[in-house]
């Protein structure tokens, strides 16, 4: 059975849009200038900067009379309240399931926040399994995390199982490099960005998730050989 492994933030879920919505609300609640949105989105780093670093810097910049723990709790409540799975993404996932694909979420991050996103957005009913780096003890691009995802989907890691497995993600060093070293084909969601990594590249590229899933569903009869070829 073919396996499709999908990144969570900015792949399945529009995480950056949710962060922007949280940041706008944060600035309004603390009566801070809306122009500070640029500073917050810059230090956020697309979610790849530790939350303690981002919120600790915000606490100092705005001289907030709140503990870092309180800010972290407020952030987690706020961003998860703003996050959702777009209707077009749900339809694409259902199309993949109908076509016979097994689906897994493979995400770097903290177990609690990531699993809460999966459950809150209804992804738990659309995929067969998920793996979060904290609970797995390994993170993308480590190939082990993809092995764990396959096992949780009931796929035996025997023979050339990777020949019918794909990865979709938006982050080159984690998702696409991880797919490459694991021997998996990949689709990179470019979100309007040029590919800039040296030494490896995705098998295919797409602007958004529905397009990426469509490419994967059409690809088995068209592509052969080593991932990235």
Coordinates of N, CA and C in Angstrom, one line a residue:
X1 N 0.9 -1.2 0.0 CA 0.0 0.0 0.0 C 0.9 1.2 0.0
X2 N 0.7 2.2 -0.9 CA 1.5 3.4 -1.0 C 1.3 4.3 0.3
X3 N 2.4 4.9 0.7 CA 2.4 5.7 1.9 C 2.8 7.2 1.6
X4 N 2.0 8.1 2.1 CA 2.3 9.5 2.0 C 2.5 10.1 3.3
X5 N 3.7 10.7 3.6 CA 4.0 11.3 4.9 C 4.0 12.8 4.7
X6 N 3.3 13.5 5.5 CA 3.1 14.9 5.4 C 3.6 15.7 6.6
X7 N 4.3 16.8 6.3 CA 4.7 17.7 7.4 C 3.4 18.4 7.9
X8 N 3.4 18.9 9.1 CA 2.3 19.5 9.7 C 2.2 21.0 9.5
X9 N 3.1 21.8 10.1 CA 3.1 23.2 10.0 C 3.5 23.8 8.7
X10 N 2.6 24.6 8.1 CA 2.8 25.2 6.8 C 2.8 24.2 5.6
X11 N 2.3 23.0 5.9 CA 2.0 22.0 4.9 C 0.6 21.6 5.0
X12 N 0.3 20.9 6.1 CA -1.1 20.5 6.3 C -1.9 21.7 6.9
X13 N -1.3 22.4 7.7 CA -1.9 23.6 8.4 C -1.2 24.9 8.1
X14 N -2.0 26.0 7.9 CA -1.4 27.3 7.6 C -0.9 27.9 8.9
X15 N 0.2 27.4 9.4 CA 0.8 27.8 10.7 C 1.2 29.3 10.8
X16 N 1.8 29.8 9.7 CA 2.3 31.2 9.7 C 1.1 32.1 9.8
X17 N 0.0 31.8 9.1 CA -1.2 32.6 9.2 C -1.8 32.6 10.6
X18 N -1.7 31.5 11.2 CA -2.2 31.4 12.6 C -1.3 32.2 13.5
X19 N 0.0 32.2 13.3 CA 0.9 33.0 14.1 C 0.6 34.5 13.9
X20 N 0.4 34.9 12.7 CA 0.1 36.3 12.4 C -1.2 36.8 13.1
X21 N -2.2 35.9 13.1 CA -3.5 36.2 13.8 C -3.2 36.3 15.3
X22 N -2.5 35.4 15.8 CA -2.2 35.5 17.3 C -1.4 36.8 17.6
X23 N -0.4 37.1 16.8 CA 0.4 38.3 17.0 C -0.4 39.6 17.0
X24 N -1.3 39.6 16.0 CA -2.2 40.8 15.9 C -3.0 40.9 17.2
X25 N -3.6 39.8 17.7 CA -4.4 39.8 18.9 C -3.5 40.2 20.1
X26 N -2.3 39.6 20.2 CA -1.4 39.9 21.2 C -1.1 41.4 21.3
X27 N -0.8 42.0 20.2 CA -0.5 43.4 20.2 C -1.7 44.3 20.6
X28 N -2.8 43.9 20.2 CA -4.0 44.6 20.5 C -4.3 44.5 22.0
X29 N -4.2 43.3 22.6 CA -4.5 43.1 24.0 C -3.5 43.9 24.9
X30 N -2.3 44.0 24.5 CA -1.3 44.7 25.3 C -1.1 46.1 24.9
X31 N -2.0 46.6 24.0 CA -2.0 48.0 23.6 C -0.7 48.4 23.0
X32 N -0.2 47.6 22.1 CA 1.1 47.8 21.5 C 0.9 48.2 20.0
X33 N 1.8 49.0 19.4 CA 1.6 49.5 18.1 C 1.4 48.3 17.1
X34 N 0.5 48.4 16.1 CA 0.3 47.4 15.1 C 1.6 47.2 14.3
X35 N 2.4 48.2 14.2 CA 3.6 48.2 13.4 C 4.6 47.2 14.0
X36 N 4.4 46.7 15.2 CA 5.3 45.7 15.8 C 5.1 44.3 15.2
X37 N 4.1 44.2 14.4 CA 3.8 42.9 13.8 C 5.0 42.4 13.0
X38 N 5.7 43.3 12.3 CA 6.9 42.9 11.5 C 8.0 42.3 12.4
X39 N 8.2 42.9 13.6 CA 9.2 42.5 14.5 C 8.9 41.1 15.0
X40 N 7.6 40.9 15.3 CA 7.2 39.6 15.9 C 7.3 38.5 14.8
X41 N 6.9 38.7 13.6 CA 6.9 37.7 12.5 C 8.4 37.4 12.1
X42 N 9.2 38.4 12.3 CA 10.6 38.2 11.9 C 11.3 37.3 13.0
X43 N 11.1 37.6 14.2 CA 11.8 36.8 15.3 C 11.1 35.4 15.4
X44 N 9.9 35.3 14.9 CA 9.2 34.0 14.9 C 10.0 33.0 14.1
X45 N 10.6 33.4 13.0 CA 11.3 32.5 12.1 C 10.5 31.4 11.5
X46 N 9.3 31.6 11.2 CA 8.5 30.6 10.7 C 8.2 29.4 11.6
X47 N 8.4 29.6 12.9 CA 8.1 28.6 13.9 C 9.4 27.8 14.2
X48 N 10.5 28.0 13.6 CA 11.7 27.2 13.8 C 12.6 27.7 15.0
X49 N 12.2 28.9 15.5 CA 12.9 29.4 16.7 C 12.2 29.0 17.9
X50 N 12.9 28.5 18.9 CA 12.2 28.0 20.2 C 11.3 29.1 20.7
X51 N 10.1 28.6 21.1 CA 9.1 29.6 21.6 C 9.6 30.4 22.9
X52 N 10.4 29.7 23.7 CA 11.0 30.4 24.8 C 11.9 31.6 24.4
X53 N 12.6 31.4 23.3 CA 13.4 32.5 22.8 C 12.6 33.7 22.2
X54 N 11.6 33.3 21.4 CA 10.7 34.3 20.8 C 9.9 35.1 21.9
X55 N 9.3 34.4 22.8 CA 8.5 35.1 23.8 C 9.3 35.7 24.9
X56 N 10.5 35.2 25.2 CA 11.4 35.9 26.1 C 11.9 37.2 25.6
X57 N 12.2 37.2 24.3 CA 12.6 38.5 23.6 C 11.4 39.5 23.6
X58 N 10.2 39.0 23.4 CA 9.0 39.9 23.4 C 8.8 40.4 24.8
X59 N 8.9 39.6 25.8 CA 8.7 40.0 27.1 C 9.6 41.2 27.5
X60 N 10.9 41.1 27.1 CA 11.9 42.1 27.4 C 11.6 43.4 26.5
X61 N 11.3 43.2 25.3 CA 11.1 44.3 24.4 C 9.9 45.2 24.8
X62 N 8.8 44.5 25.3 CA 7.6 45.2 25.6 C 7.4 45.4 27.1
X63 N 8.5 45.0 27.9 CA 8.5 45.2 29.3 C 7.2 44.7 30.0
X64 N 6.9 43.4 29.6 CA 5.6 42.8 30.1 C 5.7 42.3 31.5
X65 N 4.7 42.6 32.3 CA 4.7 42.1 33.7 C 4.0 40.7 33.7
X66 N 4.6 39.8 33.0 CA 4.1 38.4 32.9 C 5.3 37.5 32.9
X67 N 5.1 36.3 33.5 CA 6.2 35.3 33.5 C 6.3 34.7 32.1
X68 N 7.5 34.1 31.8 CA 7.6 33.4 30.6 C 6.7 32.3 30.5
X69 N 6.4 31.6 31.6 CA 5.5 30.5 31.6 C 4.1 30.9 31.2
X70 N 3.7 32.1 31.7 CA 2.3 32.6 31.4 C 2.3 33.0 29.9
X71 N 3.3 33.6 29.4 CA 3.3 34.0 28.0 C 3.3 32.7 27.1
X72 N 4.0 31.7 27.5 CA 4.0 30.4 26.7 C 2.6 29.8 26.7
X73 N 1.9 29.8 27.9 CA 0.6 29.2 27.9 C -0.4 30.1 27.1
X74 N -0.3 31.4 27.2 CA -1.1 32.3 26.4 C -0.9 32.0 24.9
X75 N 0.3 31.9 24.5 CA 0.7 31.7 23.1 C 0.1 30.4 22.6
X76 N 0.2 29.3 23.3 CA -0.3 28.0 22.9 C -1.8 28.0 22.8
X77 N -2.5 28.6 23.7 CA -3.9 28.7 23.6 C -4.3 29.6 22.4
X78 N -3.6 30.7 22.2 CA -4.0 31.6 21.2 C -3.7 31.1 19.8
X79 N -2.5 30.5 19.5 CA -2.2 30.1 18.2 C -3.1 28.9 17.8
X80 N -3.4 28.0 18.7 CA -4.2 26.8 18.4 C -5.7 27.2 18.2
X81 N -6.1 28.4 18.8 CA -7.4 28.9 18.5 C -7.6 29.4 17.1
X82 N -6.5 29.9 16.5 CA -6.5 30.5 15.2 C -6.2 29.5 14.1
X83 N -5.7 28.3 14.4 CA -5.3 27.4 13.4 C -6.4 26.5 12.9
X84 N -6.4 26.2 11.6 CA -7.5 25.4 11.0 C -6.9 24.6 9.8
X85 N -7.6 23.6 9.4 CA -7.2 22.8 8.2 C -8.1 23.3 7.1
X86 N -7.6 23.9 6.0 CA -8.4 24.4 5.0 C -9.2 23.3 4.3
X87 N -10.4 23.7 3.8 CA -11.3 22.8 3.2 C -10.7 22.1 2.0
X88 N -9.8 22.8 1.3 CA -9.2 22.2 0.1 C -8.2 21.2 0.5
X89 N -7.6 21.3 1.7 CA -6.6 20.3 2.2 C -7.4 19.1 2.6
X90 N -8.5 19.3 3.3 CA -9.3 18.1 3.7 C -9.7 17.3 2.4
X91 N -10.2 18.0 1.4 CA -10.6 17.3 0.2 C -9.5 16.6 -0.5
X92 N -8.3 17.1 -0.5 CA -7.1 16.5 -1.1 C -6.7 15.2 -0.3
X93 N -6.8 15.3 1.0 CA -6.5 14.1 1.9 C -7.5 13.0 1.6
X94 N -8.7 13.4 1.5 CA -9.8 12.4 1.3 C -9.6 11.8 -0.1
X95 N -9.2 12.5 -1.0 CA -8.9 12.0 -2.4 C -7.8 11.0 -2.3
X96 N -6.8 11.3 -1.6 CA -5.6 10.3 -1.4 C -6.1 9.0 -0.8
X97 N -6.9 9.2 0.3 CA -7.4 8.0 1.0 C -8.3 7.1 0.0
X98 N -9.1 7.8 -0.8 CA -10.0 7.1 -1.7 C -9.2 6.4 -2.8
X99 N -8.0 7.0 -3.1 CA -7.1 6.3 -4.1 C -6.3 5.2 -3.5
X100 N -6.4 4.9 -2.2 CA -5.7 3.8 -1.6 C -4.5 4.1 -0.9
X101 N -4.2 5.4 -0.7 CA -3.0 5.8 0.0 C -3.1 5.8 1.5
X102 N -2.1 5.4 2.2 CA -2.0 5.5 3.7 C -1.3 6.8 4.0
X103 N -1.9 7.5 5.0 CA -1.4 8.9 5.3 C -0.9 9.0 6.7
X104 N 0.3 9.7 6.8 CA 0.9 9.9 8.2 C 1.4 11.3 8.3
X105 N 1.2 11.9 9.4 CA 1.8 13.2 9.7 C 3.1 13.0 10.4
X106 N 4.2 13.7 9.9 CA 5.5 13.6 10.5 C 5.9 15.0 10.8
X107 N 6.0 15.3 12.1 CA 6.3 16.7 12.5 C 7.4 16.8 13.5
X108 N 8.2 17.8 13.3 CA 9.2 18.2 14.4 C 8.5 19.1 15.3
X109 N 8.8 19.0 16.6 CA 8.2 19.9 17.6 C 7.8 19.2 18.9
X110 N 7.2 19.9 19.8 CA 6.7 19.4 21.0 C 5.5 18.5 20.9
X111 N 5.5 17.4 21.6 CA 4.4 16.5 21.5 C 3.0 17.1 21.8
X112 N 2.9 17.7 22.9 CA 1.6 18.3 23.3 C 1.0 19.3 22.3
X113 N 1.8 20.4 22.0 CA 1.2 21.3 21.0 C 0.9 20.8 19.7
X114 N 1.8 19.9 19.1 CA 1.5 19.3 17.8 C 0.3 18.4 17.8
X115 N 0.2 17.5 18.8 CA -0.9 16.6 18.8 C -2.2 17.4 19.0
X116 N -2.1 18.4 19.8 CA -3.3 19.3 20.0 C -3.8 19.9 18.7
X117 N -2.9 20.3 17.9 CA -3.2 20.8 16.5 C -3.9 19.8 15.7
X118 N -3.3 18.6 15.7 CA -3.8 17.5 14.9 C -5.3 17.2 15.3
X119 N -5.5 17.1 16.6 CA -6.9 16.8 17.1 C -7.8 17.9 16.9
X120 N -7.4 19.1 17.2 CA -8.3 20.3 17.1 C -8.8 20.5 15.7
X121 N -7.9 20.3 14.7 CA -8.2 20.6 13.3 C -8.9 19.4 12.6
X122 N -9.1 18.3 13.3 CA -9.7 17.1 12.7 C -8.8 16.3 11.9
X123 N -7.5 16.5 11.9 CA -6.6 15.7 11.1 C -6.5 14.3 11.7
X124 N -6.8 14.1 12.9 CA -6.7 12.8 13.5 C -7.7 11.8 12.9
X125 N -8.8 12.3 12.3 CA -9.7 11.4 11.6 C -9.4 11.3 10.1
X126 N -8.4 12.0 9.6 CA -8.1 12.0 8.2 C -6.8 11.2 7.9
X127 N -6.0 10.9 8.9 CA -4.7 10.2 8.7 C -4.7 8.9 9.5
X128 N -3.8 8.1 9.1 CA -3.7 6.8 9.8 C -2.8 6.8 11.0
X129 N -1.8 7.7 11.0 CA -0.9 7.8 12.2 C -0.2 9.1 12.1
X130 N 0.5 9.4 13.3 CA 1.3 10.6 13.3 C 2.5 10.3 14.2
X131 N 3.6 11.0 13.9 CA 4.8 11.0 14.7 C 5.3 12.4 15.0
X132 N 5.6 12.7 16.2 CA 6.1 14.0 16.6 C 7.5 13.8 17.2
X133 N 8.4 14.6 16.8 CA 9.8 14.4 17.1 C 10.1 14.2 18.6
X134 N 9.4 15.0 19.4 CA 9.7 14.9 20.9 C 9.4 13.5 21.4
X135 N 8.3 13.0 21.1 CA 7.9 11.7 21.6 C 8.7 10.5 20.9
X136 N 9.1 10.8 19.7 CA 9.8 9.8 18.9 C 11.2 9.7 19.3
X137 N 11.8 10.7 19.8 CA 13.2 10.7 20.2 C 14.1 11.0 19.0
X138 N 13.6 11.4 17.9 CA 14.4 11.7 16.7 C 13.6 12.8 15.9
X139 N 14.3 13.5 15.1 CA 13.6 14.6 14.3 C 14.1 14.6 12.9
X140 N 13.2 15.0 12.0 CA 13.6 15.2 10.6 C 14.8 16.2 10.6
X141 N 15.9 15.9 9.8 CA 15.9 14.9 8.7 C 16.4 13.5 9.0
X142 N 16.4 13.1 10.3 CA 16.8 11.7 10.6 C 15.9 10.7 10.0
X143 N 16.4 9.8 9.1 CA 15.5 8.9 8.5 C 14.7 8.0 9.4
X144 N 15.1 7.9 10.7 CA 14.4 7.0 11.6 C 13.0 7.5 11.8
X145 N 12.7 8.8 11.8 CA 11.4 9.3 12.0 C 10.4 8.8 11.0
X146 N 10.9 8.6 9.7 CA 10.0 8.1 8.7 C 9.8 6.6 8.8
X147 N 10.8 5.9 9.3 CA 10.6 4.5 9.6 C 9.6 4.3 10.7
X148 N 9.6 5.2 11.7 CA 8.6 5.1 12.8 C 7.2 5.3 12.2
X149 N 7.1 6.3 11.3 CA 5.8 6.6 10.8 C 5.3 5.4 10.0
X150 N 6.1 4.8 9.2 CA 5.7 3.7 8.4 C 5.2 2.5 9.3
X151 N 6.0 2.2 10.3 CA 5.6 1.2 11.2 C 4.3 1.5 11.9
X152 N 4.1 2.7 12.3 CA 2.8 3.0 12.9 C 1.6 2.9 12.0
X153 N 1.9 3.0 10.7 CA 0.8 2.8 9.7 C 0.7 1.3 9.3
X154 N 1.5 0.4 10.0 CA 1.4 -1.0 9.7 C 2.1 -1.4 8.5
X155 N 3.0 -0.6 8.0 CA 3.8 -1.0 6.8 C 5.1 -1.7 7.2
X156 N 5.3 -2.9 6.8 CA 6.6 -3.6 7.1 C 7.8 -3.0 6.5
X157 N 8.8 -2.8 7.2 CA 10.0 -2.2 6.6 C 10.9 -3.3 6.0
X158 N 10.4 -3.9 5.0 CA 11.1 -5.0 4.3 C 11.1 -4.6 2.8
X159 N 12.1 -5.2 2.2 CA 12.2 -5.0 0.7 C 12.4 -3.5 0.4
X160 N 11.9 -3.1 -0.8 CA 12.1 -1.7 -1.2 C 10.8 -1.0 -0.9
X161 N 10.4 -0.9 0.4 CA 9.2 -0.3 0.8 C 9.2 1.2 0.5
X162 N 10.3 1.8 0.4 CA 10.4 3.3 0.2 C 10.0 3.6 -1.3
X163 N 10.0 2.6 -2.2 CA 9.7 2.9 -3.6 C 8.3 3.4 -3.8
X164 N 7.4 3.1 -2.8 CA 6.0 3.5 -2.9 C 5.6 4.5 -1.8
X165 N 6.7 5.2 -1.3 CA 6.4 6.2 -0.2 C 6.9 7.6 -0.6
X166 N 6.2 8.6 -0.2 CA 6.5 10.0 -0.6 C 6.4 10.8 0.7
X167 N 7.1 12.0 0.6 CA 7.1 13.0 1.7 C 6.7 14.3 1.0
X168 N 5.8 15.0 1.7 CA 5.4 16.4 1.3 C 5.7 17.3 2.4
X169 N 6.5 18.4 2.1 CA 6.8 19.4 3.2 C 7.2 20.7 2.6
X170 N 7.3 21.7 3.5 CA 7.7 23.0 3.0 C 9.1 23.4 3.4
X171 N 9.8 22.6 4.2 CA 11.1 23.0 4.8 C 12.2 22.1 4.2
X172 N 13.1 22.7 3.4 CA 14.1 21.9 2.7 C 15.0 21.1 3.6
X173 N 15.6 21.7 4.6 CA 16.6 21.0 5.5 C 16.0 19.9 6.3
X174 N 14.7 20.0 6.6 CA 14.0 19.0 7.4 C 13.3 18.0 6.5
X175 N 12.4 18.5 5.7 CA 11.5 17.6 5.0 C 12.2 17.0 3.7
X176 N 12.8 17.8 2.9 CA 13.3 17.3 1.7 C 14.6 16.6 1.8
X177 N 15.5 17.2 2.7 CA 16.8 16.5 3.0 C 16.5 15.2 3.7
X178 N 15.5 15.2 4.6 CA 15.1 14.0 5.3 C 14.6 12.9 4.3
X179 N 13.8 13.3 3.4 CA 13.3 12.4 2.4 C 14.5 11.8 1.5
X180 N 15.4 12.7 1.2 CA 16.5 12.3 0.3 C 17.4 11.2 1.0
X181 N 17.7 11.5 2.3 CA 18.6 10.5 3.0 C 17.9 9.2 3.3
X182 N 16.6 9.3 3.4 CA 15.8 8.1 3.7 C 15.4 7.3 2.4
X183 N 15.8 7.8 1.3 CA 15.5 7.1 0.0 C 14.1 7.3 -0.4
X184 N 13.4 8.4 0.0 CA 12.0 8.6 -0.4 C 11.9 9.7 -1.4
X185 N 10.9 9.7 -2.2 CA 10.5 10.8 -3.1 C 9.9 11.9 -2.3
X186 N 9.9 13.1 -2.9 CA 9.4 14.2 -2.1 C 8.8 15.3 -3.0
X187 N 7.9 16.0 -2.4 CA 7.3 17.2 -3.1 C 7.5 18.4 -2.1
X188 N 8.2 19.4 -2.6 CA 8.5 20.6 -1.8 C 7.4 21.7 -2.1
X189 N 6.8 22.2 -1.0 CA 5.8 23.3 -1.2 C 6.6 24.6 -1.1
X190 N 6.7 25.2 -2.3 CA 7.6 26.4 -2.4 C 7.0 27.7 -1.8
X191 N 5.7 27.8 -1.8 CA 5.0 29.0 -1.2 C 5.6 30.2 -1.8
X192 N 5.9 30.2 -3.1 CA 6.4 31.3 -3.8 C 7.9 31.6 -3.6
X193 N 8.6 30.7 -3.0 CA 10.1 30.8 -2.8 C 10.9 30.0 -3.8
X194 N 12.1 30.5 -4.1 CA 12.9 29.7 -5.0 C 13.7 28.6 -4.2
X195 N 14.0 27.5 -4.8 CA 14.8 26.5 -4.2 C 16.2 27.0 -4.0
X196 N 16.8 26.9 -2.8 CA 18.1 27.5 -2.6 C 19.1 26.5 -2.0
X197 N 18.7 25.3 -1.7 CA 19.6 24.4 -1.0 C 20.5 23.7 -2.1
X198 N 21.7 23.5 -1.7 CA 22.7 22.8 -2.5 C 22.9 21.4 -2.1
X199 N 23.1 20.5 -3.1 CA 23.4 19.1 -2.7 C 22.3 18.2 -2.7
X200 N 21.1 18.7 -2.7 CA 19.9 17.9 -2.8 C 18.7 18.7 -3.3
X201 N 17.7 18.0 -3.8 CA 16.5 18.8 -4.3 C 15.3 17.9 -4.2
X202 N 14.1 18.4 -4.3 CA 12.9 17.6 -4.2 C 12.7 16.9 -5.6
X203 N 11.9 15.8 -5.5 CA 11.5 15.2 -6.7 C 10.6 16.1 -7.6
X204 N 9.7 16.7 -6.9 CA 8.7 17.6 -7.5 C 8.5 18.8 -6.6
X205 N 7.9 19.9 -7.2 CA 7.6 21.1 -6.4 C 6.2 21.5 -6.7
X206 N 5.5 22.1 -5.7 CA 4.1 22.6 -5.9 C 4.0 23.8 -5.1
X207 N 2.9 24.6 -5.4 CA 2.7 25.8 -4.7 C 1.9 25.6 -3.4
X208 N 0.9 24.6 -3.4 CA 0.1 24.4 -2.3 C -0.1 22.9 -2.1
X209 N -0.7 22.5 -1.0 CA -0.9 21.1 -0.7 C -1.8 20.3 -1.7
X210 N -2.9 20.9 -2.1 CA -3.8 20.1 -3.0 C -3.0 19.8 -4.3
X211 N -2.2 20.7 -4.8 CA -1.5 20.5 -6.0 C -0.4 19.4 -5.8
X212 N 0.2 19.5 -4.6 CA 1.3 18.5 -4.3 C 0.7 17.1 -4.2
X213 N -0.5 16.9 -3.5 CA -1.1 15.6 -3.4 C -1.5 15.1 -4.8
X214 N -2.0 16.0 -5.6 CA -2.4 15.6 -7.0 C -1.2 15.1 -7.8
X215 N 0.0 15.8 -7.6 CA 1.2 15.3 -8.3 C 1.6 13.9 -7.8
X216 N 1.5 13.7 -6.5 CA 1.8 12.4 -6.0 C 0.9 11.3 -6.5
X217 N -0.4 11.6 -6.5 CA -1.3 10.6 -7.0 C -1.1 10.2 -8.5
X218 N -0.6 11.2 -9.2 CA -0.4 11.0 -10.7 C 1.0 10.4 -11.0
X219 N 1.9 10.5 -10.0 CA 3.3 10.2 -10.2 C 3.7 8.8 -10.4
X220 N 3.1 7.8 -9.7 CA 3.7 6.4 -9.8 C 3.8 5.9 -11.2
X221 N 3.0 6.2 -12.1 CA 3.1 5.7 -13.5 C 4.1 6.5 -14.3
X222 N 4.5 7.6 -13.8 CA 5.4 8.5 -14.6 C 6.8 8.5 -14.1
X223 N 7.0 8.3 -12.8 CA 8.4 8.4 -12.2 C 9.0 7.1 -11.8
X224 N 10.2 7.0 -12.0 CA 10.9 5.8 -11.5 C 12.3 6.2 -11.2
X225 N 13.0 5.3 -10.4 CA 14.4 5.6 -10.1 C 14.5 6.2 -8.7
X226 N 15.8 6.7 -8.4 CA 16.1 7.2 -7.1 C 15.4 8.5 -6.8
X227 N 14.9 8.8 -5.6 CA 14.2 10.0 -5.3 C 15.1 11.2 -5.6
X228 N 14.4 12.2 -6.2 CA 15.2 13.4 -6.6 C 15.7 13.3 -8.0
X229 N 15.5 12.2 -8.7 CA 16.1 12.0 -10.0 C 15.2 12.7 -11.0

